[in-house]
Coordinates of C-alpha atoms in Angstrom, one line a residue:
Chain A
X193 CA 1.7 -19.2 4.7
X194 CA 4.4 -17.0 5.2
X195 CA 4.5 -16.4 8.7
X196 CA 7.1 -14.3 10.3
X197 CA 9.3 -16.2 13.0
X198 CA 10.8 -13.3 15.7
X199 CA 14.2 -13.9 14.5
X200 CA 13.1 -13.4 10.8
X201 CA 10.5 -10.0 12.1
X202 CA 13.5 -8.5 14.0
X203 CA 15.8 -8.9 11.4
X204 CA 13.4 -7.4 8.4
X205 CA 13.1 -4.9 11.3
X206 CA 16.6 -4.0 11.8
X207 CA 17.3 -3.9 8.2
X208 CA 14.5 -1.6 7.4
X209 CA 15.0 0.5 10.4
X210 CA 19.0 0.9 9.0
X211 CA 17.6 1.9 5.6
X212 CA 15.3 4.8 6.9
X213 CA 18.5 6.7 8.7
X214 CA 20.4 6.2 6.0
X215 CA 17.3 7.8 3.8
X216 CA 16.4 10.7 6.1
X217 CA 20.5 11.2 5.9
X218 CA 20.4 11.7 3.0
X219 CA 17.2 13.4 2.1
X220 CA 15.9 14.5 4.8
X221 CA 12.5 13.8 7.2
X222 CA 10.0 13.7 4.3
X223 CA 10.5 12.4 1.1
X224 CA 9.0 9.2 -0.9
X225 CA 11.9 6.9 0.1
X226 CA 10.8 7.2 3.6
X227 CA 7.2 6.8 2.6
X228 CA 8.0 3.7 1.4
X229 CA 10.4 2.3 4.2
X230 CA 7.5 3.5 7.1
X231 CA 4.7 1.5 4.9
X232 CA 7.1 -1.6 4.8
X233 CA 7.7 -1.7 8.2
X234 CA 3.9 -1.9 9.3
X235 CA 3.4 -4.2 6.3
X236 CA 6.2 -6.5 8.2
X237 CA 4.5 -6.3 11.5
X238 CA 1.0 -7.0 10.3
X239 CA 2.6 -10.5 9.1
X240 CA 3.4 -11.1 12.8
X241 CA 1.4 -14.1 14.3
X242 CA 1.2 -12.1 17.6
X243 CA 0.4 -8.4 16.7
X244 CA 1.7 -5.3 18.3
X245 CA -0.8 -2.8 18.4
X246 CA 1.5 -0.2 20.4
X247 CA 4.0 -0.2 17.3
X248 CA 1.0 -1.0 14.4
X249 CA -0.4 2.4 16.1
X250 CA 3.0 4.6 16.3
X251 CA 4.0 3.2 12.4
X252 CA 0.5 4.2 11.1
X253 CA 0.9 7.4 12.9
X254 CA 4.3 7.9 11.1
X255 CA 2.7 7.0 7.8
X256 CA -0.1 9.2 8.3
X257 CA 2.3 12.4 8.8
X258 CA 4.2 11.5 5.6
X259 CA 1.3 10.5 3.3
X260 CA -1.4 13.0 4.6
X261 CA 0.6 15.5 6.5
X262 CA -2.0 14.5 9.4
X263 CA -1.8 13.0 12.9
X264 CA -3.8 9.6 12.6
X265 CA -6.1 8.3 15.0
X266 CA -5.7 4.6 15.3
X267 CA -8.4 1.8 16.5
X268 CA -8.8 -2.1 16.4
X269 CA -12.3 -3.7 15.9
X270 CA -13.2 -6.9 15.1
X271 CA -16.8 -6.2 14.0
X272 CA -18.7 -3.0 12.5
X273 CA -21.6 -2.4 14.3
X274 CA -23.3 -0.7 11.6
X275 CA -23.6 0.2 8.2
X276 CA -22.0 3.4 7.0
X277 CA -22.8 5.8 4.4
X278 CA -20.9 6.6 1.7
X279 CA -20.0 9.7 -1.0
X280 CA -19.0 9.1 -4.2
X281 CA -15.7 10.4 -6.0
X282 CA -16.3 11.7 -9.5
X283 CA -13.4 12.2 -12.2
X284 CA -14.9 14.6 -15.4
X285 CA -15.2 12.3 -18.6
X286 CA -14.3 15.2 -20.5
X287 CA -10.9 14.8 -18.8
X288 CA -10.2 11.5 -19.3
X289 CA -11.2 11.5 -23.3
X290 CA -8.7 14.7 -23.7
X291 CA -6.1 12.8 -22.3
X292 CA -6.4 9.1 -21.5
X293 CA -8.6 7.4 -23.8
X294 CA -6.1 6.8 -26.5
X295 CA -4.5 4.7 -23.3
X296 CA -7.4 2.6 -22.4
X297 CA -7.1 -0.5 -24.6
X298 CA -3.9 -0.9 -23.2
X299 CA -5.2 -1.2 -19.5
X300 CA -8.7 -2.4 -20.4
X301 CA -7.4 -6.1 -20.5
X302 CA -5.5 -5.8 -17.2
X303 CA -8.6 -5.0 -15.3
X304 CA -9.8 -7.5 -12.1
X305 CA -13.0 -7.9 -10.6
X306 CA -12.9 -9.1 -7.0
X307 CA -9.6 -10.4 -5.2
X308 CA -9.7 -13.8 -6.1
X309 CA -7.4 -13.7 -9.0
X310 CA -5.0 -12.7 -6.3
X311 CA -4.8 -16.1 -4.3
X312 CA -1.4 -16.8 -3.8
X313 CA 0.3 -13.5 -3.8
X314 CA 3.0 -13.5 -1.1
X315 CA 4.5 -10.2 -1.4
X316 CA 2.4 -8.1 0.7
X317 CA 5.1 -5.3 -0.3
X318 CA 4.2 -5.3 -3.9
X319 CA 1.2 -2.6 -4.0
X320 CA -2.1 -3.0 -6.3
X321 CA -4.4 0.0 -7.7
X322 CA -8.2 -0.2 -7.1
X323 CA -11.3 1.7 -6.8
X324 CA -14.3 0.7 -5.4
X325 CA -17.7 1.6 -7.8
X326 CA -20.7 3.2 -6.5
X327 CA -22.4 0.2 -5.8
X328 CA -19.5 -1.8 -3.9
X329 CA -18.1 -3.1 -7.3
X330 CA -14.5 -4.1 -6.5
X331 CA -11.7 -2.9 -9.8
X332 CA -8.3 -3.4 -9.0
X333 CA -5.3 -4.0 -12.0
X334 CA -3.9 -7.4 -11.9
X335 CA -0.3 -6.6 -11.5
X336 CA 1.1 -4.2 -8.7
X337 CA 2.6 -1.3 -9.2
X338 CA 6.4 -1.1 -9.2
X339 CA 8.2 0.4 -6.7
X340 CA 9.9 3.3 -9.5
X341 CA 6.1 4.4 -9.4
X342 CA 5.7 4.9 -5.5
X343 CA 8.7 6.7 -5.4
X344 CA 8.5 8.8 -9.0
X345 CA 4.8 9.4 -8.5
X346 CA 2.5 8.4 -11.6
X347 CA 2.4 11.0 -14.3
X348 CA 3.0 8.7 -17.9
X349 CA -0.2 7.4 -18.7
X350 CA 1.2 5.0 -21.7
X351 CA 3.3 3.2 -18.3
X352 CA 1.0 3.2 -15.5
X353 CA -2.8 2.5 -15.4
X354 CA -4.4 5.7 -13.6
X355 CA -7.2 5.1 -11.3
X356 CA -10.0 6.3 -13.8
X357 CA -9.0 3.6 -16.3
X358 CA -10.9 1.5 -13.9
X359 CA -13.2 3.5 -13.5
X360 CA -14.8 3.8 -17.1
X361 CA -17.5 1.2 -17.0
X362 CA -19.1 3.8 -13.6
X363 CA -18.5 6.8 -15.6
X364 CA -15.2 7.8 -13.3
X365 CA -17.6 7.7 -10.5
X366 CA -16.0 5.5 -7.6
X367 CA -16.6 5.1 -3.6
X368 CA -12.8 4.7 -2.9
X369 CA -10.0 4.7 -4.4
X370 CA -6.3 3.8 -3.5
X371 CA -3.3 1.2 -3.1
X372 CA -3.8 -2.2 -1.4
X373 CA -1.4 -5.8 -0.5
X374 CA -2.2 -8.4 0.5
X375 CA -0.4 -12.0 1.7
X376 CA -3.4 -14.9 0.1
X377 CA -1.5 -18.2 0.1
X378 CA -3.0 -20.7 -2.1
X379 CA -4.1 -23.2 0.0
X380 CA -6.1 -20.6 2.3
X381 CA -10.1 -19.3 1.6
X382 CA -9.0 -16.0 2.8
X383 CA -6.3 -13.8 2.6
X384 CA -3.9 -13.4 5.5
X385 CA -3.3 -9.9 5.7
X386 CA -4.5 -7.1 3.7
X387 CA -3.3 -3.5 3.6
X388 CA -5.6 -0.3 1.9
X389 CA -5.0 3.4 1.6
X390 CA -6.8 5.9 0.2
X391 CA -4.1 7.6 -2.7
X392 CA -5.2 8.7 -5.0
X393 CA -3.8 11.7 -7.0
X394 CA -6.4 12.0 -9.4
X395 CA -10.1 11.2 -6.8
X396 CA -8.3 12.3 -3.7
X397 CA -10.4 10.6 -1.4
X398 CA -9.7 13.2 1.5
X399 CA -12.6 12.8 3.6
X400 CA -13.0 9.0 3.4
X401 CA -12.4 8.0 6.9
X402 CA -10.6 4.4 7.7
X403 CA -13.7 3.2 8.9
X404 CA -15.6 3.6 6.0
X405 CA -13.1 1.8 3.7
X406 CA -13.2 -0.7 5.7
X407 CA -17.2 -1.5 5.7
X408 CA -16.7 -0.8 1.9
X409 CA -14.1 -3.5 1.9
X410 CA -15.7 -5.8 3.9
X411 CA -19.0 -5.5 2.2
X412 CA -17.9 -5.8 -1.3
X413 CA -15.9 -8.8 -0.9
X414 CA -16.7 -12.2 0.6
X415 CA -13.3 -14.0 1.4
X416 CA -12.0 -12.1 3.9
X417 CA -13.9 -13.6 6.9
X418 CA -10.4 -14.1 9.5
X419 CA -8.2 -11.6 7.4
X420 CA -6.2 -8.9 9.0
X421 CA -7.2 -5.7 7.3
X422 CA -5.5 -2.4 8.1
X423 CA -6.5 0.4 6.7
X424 CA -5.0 4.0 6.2
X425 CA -7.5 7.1 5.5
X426 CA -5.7 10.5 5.6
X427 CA -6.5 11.1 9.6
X428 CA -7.5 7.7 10.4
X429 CA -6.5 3.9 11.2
X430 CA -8.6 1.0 11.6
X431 CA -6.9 -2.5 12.3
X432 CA -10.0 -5.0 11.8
X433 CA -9.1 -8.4 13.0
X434 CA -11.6 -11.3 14.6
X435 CA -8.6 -12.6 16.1
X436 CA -8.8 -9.5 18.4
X437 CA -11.4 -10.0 20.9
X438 CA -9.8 -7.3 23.1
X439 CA -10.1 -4.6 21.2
X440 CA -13.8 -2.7 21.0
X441 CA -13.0 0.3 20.4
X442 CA -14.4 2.4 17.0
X443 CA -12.7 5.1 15.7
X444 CA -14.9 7.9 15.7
Chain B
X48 CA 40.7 -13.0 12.9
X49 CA 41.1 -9.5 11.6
X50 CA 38.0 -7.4 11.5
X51 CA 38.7 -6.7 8.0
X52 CA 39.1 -10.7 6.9
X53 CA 35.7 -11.0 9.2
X54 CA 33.7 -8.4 7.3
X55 CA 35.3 -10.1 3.9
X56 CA 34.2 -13.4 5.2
X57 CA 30.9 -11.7 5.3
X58 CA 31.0 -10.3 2.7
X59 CA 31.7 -13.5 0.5
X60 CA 29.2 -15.8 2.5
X61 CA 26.0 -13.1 1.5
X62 CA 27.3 -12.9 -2.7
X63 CA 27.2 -16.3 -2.1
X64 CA 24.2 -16.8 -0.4
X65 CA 22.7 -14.4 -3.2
X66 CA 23.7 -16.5 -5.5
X67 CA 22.1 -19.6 -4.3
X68 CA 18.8 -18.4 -3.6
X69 CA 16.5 -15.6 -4.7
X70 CA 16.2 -12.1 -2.8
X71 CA 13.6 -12.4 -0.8
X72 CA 10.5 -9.6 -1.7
X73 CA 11.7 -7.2 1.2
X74 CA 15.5 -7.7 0.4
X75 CA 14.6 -6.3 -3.0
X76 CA 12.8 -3.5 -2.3
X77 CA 15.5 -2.8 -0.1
X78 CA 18.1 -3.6 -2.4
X79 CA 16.6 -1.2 -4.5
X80 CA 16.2 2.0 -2.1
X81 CA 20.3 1.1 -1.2
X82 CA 21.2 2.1 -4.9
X83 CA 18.9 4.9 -4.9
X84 CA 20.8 6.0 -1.5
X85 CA 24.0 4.6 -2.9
X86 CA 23.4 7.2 -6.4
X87 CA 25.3 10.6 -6.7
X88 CA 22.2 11.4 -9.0
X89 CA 18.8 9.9 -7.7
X90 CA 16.8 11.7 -10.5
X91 CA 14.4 14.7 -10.7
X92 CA 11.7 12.1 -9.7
X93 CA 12.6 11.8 -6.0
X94 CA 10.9 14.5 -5.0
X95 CA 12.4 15.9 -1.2
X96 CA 9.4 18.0 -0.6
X97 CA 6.5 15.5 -0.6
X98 CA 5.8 12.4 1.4
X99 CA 4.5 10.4 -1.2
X100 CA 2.8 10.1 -4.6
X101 CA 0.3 12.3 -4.0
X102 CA 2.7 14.9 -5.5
X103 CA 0.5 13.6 -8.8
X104 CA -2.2 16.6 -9.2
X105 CA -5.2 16.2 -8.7
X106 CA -7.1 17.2 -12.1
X107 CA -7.4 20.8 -12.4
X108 CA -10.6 22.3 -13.2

């Protein structure tokens, strides 16, 4: 397990923290650069043993303004206390065949079911596609995307699977969709630490709340019984962690 | 010793450190926004006026 020692956090710390001056220098307070910097920095605390929920709240706060153009509301649980209900995203099939379909052998072969393919993926800066189906079935890609698409944004279909391509088998109909990491070493039954979001440019899950994702998370997956999971939805956080016996609070 | 032969010293001691063992998954993504930073031209596709990839449309209908 790759866990962070202080002198290795506060020197990932330092170096990202010299990277996002020099990025806003030179293109100012919003851009994708600084997306990206903002997303590794929480990525890097949530690998801390001992977490900072002061910092994880400020950092998903700053994320939340660049991504969503939203202040972000951020909570800790360690249990859901009940089950939520959920819309569904649709995409229009008559979309997808004008334009995609001639791509979708390509990606067809890449597609995952569940995240246990994943065991033993370290870098939990290396982000994944997924959606989740209407009925809790878990699609992700098996490679993660590379970091020219976070910052260039996804418009060449022939070099980067769209969400939909996952999608097919539910006819484009999903119940989230977005980027995840996660840390899973392969000795553990669980991963360590996952991170989800809800972008999407072509389901734009705007009104999926943190909490939500979560329960969706949580309920279509069984091997993340002690994992950190953070999740980012457009105007809120939720840090869910059973280490965190302090925290009770749900977002609303 | 100077503070230029210092920061060479550095200098040498991280090529050589590179060298000997791979970047670490942070180091590279950061490695990678210091060229972008570093470039007189960082390319159409860094777009100033969004936060993120959402700059993608969403389908029109």
């Amino acid at each position: 397990m790759d866990v962070e020692t202080i002198s290795s956090y506060l020197y990932k710390i330092k170096e990202i923290d010299q990277r996002i001056l020099a990025v806003k220098k030179r293109f100012g307070q919003k851009n994708p650069l600084l997306t990206l910097l903002i997303e590794a920095k929480l990525l890097t605390e949530l690998k801390r043993p001992s977490l900072d929920l002061r910092l994880l709240q400020s950092l998903s706060g700053e994320l939340a303004t660049q991504l969503y153009q939203s202040s972000n509301k951020f909570s800790a649980v360690n249990r859901l206390k009940q089950k939520r209900t959920h819309s569904l995203y649709d995409f229009r099939r008559q979309d997808y065949e004008s334009s995609y379909a001639d791509c979708w052998r390509i990606f067809d072969p890449l597609v995952c079911a569940g995240l246990r393919s994943l065991q033993g993926n370290t870098n939990v800066y290396s982000k994944f596609i997924y959606i989740i189906g209407p009925n809790g079935e878990w699609r992700h890609f098996n490679s993660p995307q590379p970091m020219s698409v976070s910052i260039a944004g996804r418009r060449n279909a022939d070099l980067f699977p769209f969400h939909p391509f996952l999608a097919k088998e539910f006819e484009f109909d999903v119940s989230a969709a977005g980027e995840f990491s996660l840390i899973w070493s392969k000795v553990d039954e669980f991963p360590y630490a996952l991170y989800l979001n809800n972008i999407s440019g072509h389901y734009r899950p705007k009104d999926l709340r943190a909490l939500d994702l979560l329960d969706l998370v949580l309920s279509t997956n069984t091997c993340l019984g002690k994992t950190r999971i953070l999740t980012v939805c457009n105007e809120s956080t939720v840090l869910y962690s059973k280490a965190n016996q302090k925290n009770e609070a749900e977002s609303n | 010793m100077p503070l230029d032969n210092a920061s060479k010293s550095t200098q040498t001691a991280s090529k050589s450190k590179t060298l000997v063992e791979p970047m670490s998954d942070l180091d590279l993504l950061l490695q990678q926004v210091d060229d972008i930073v570093a470039s007189e031209d960082p390319g159409v596709a860094l777009d100033t006026t969004t936060g993120s990839s959402w700059s993608a449309p969403r389908w029109s209908r």
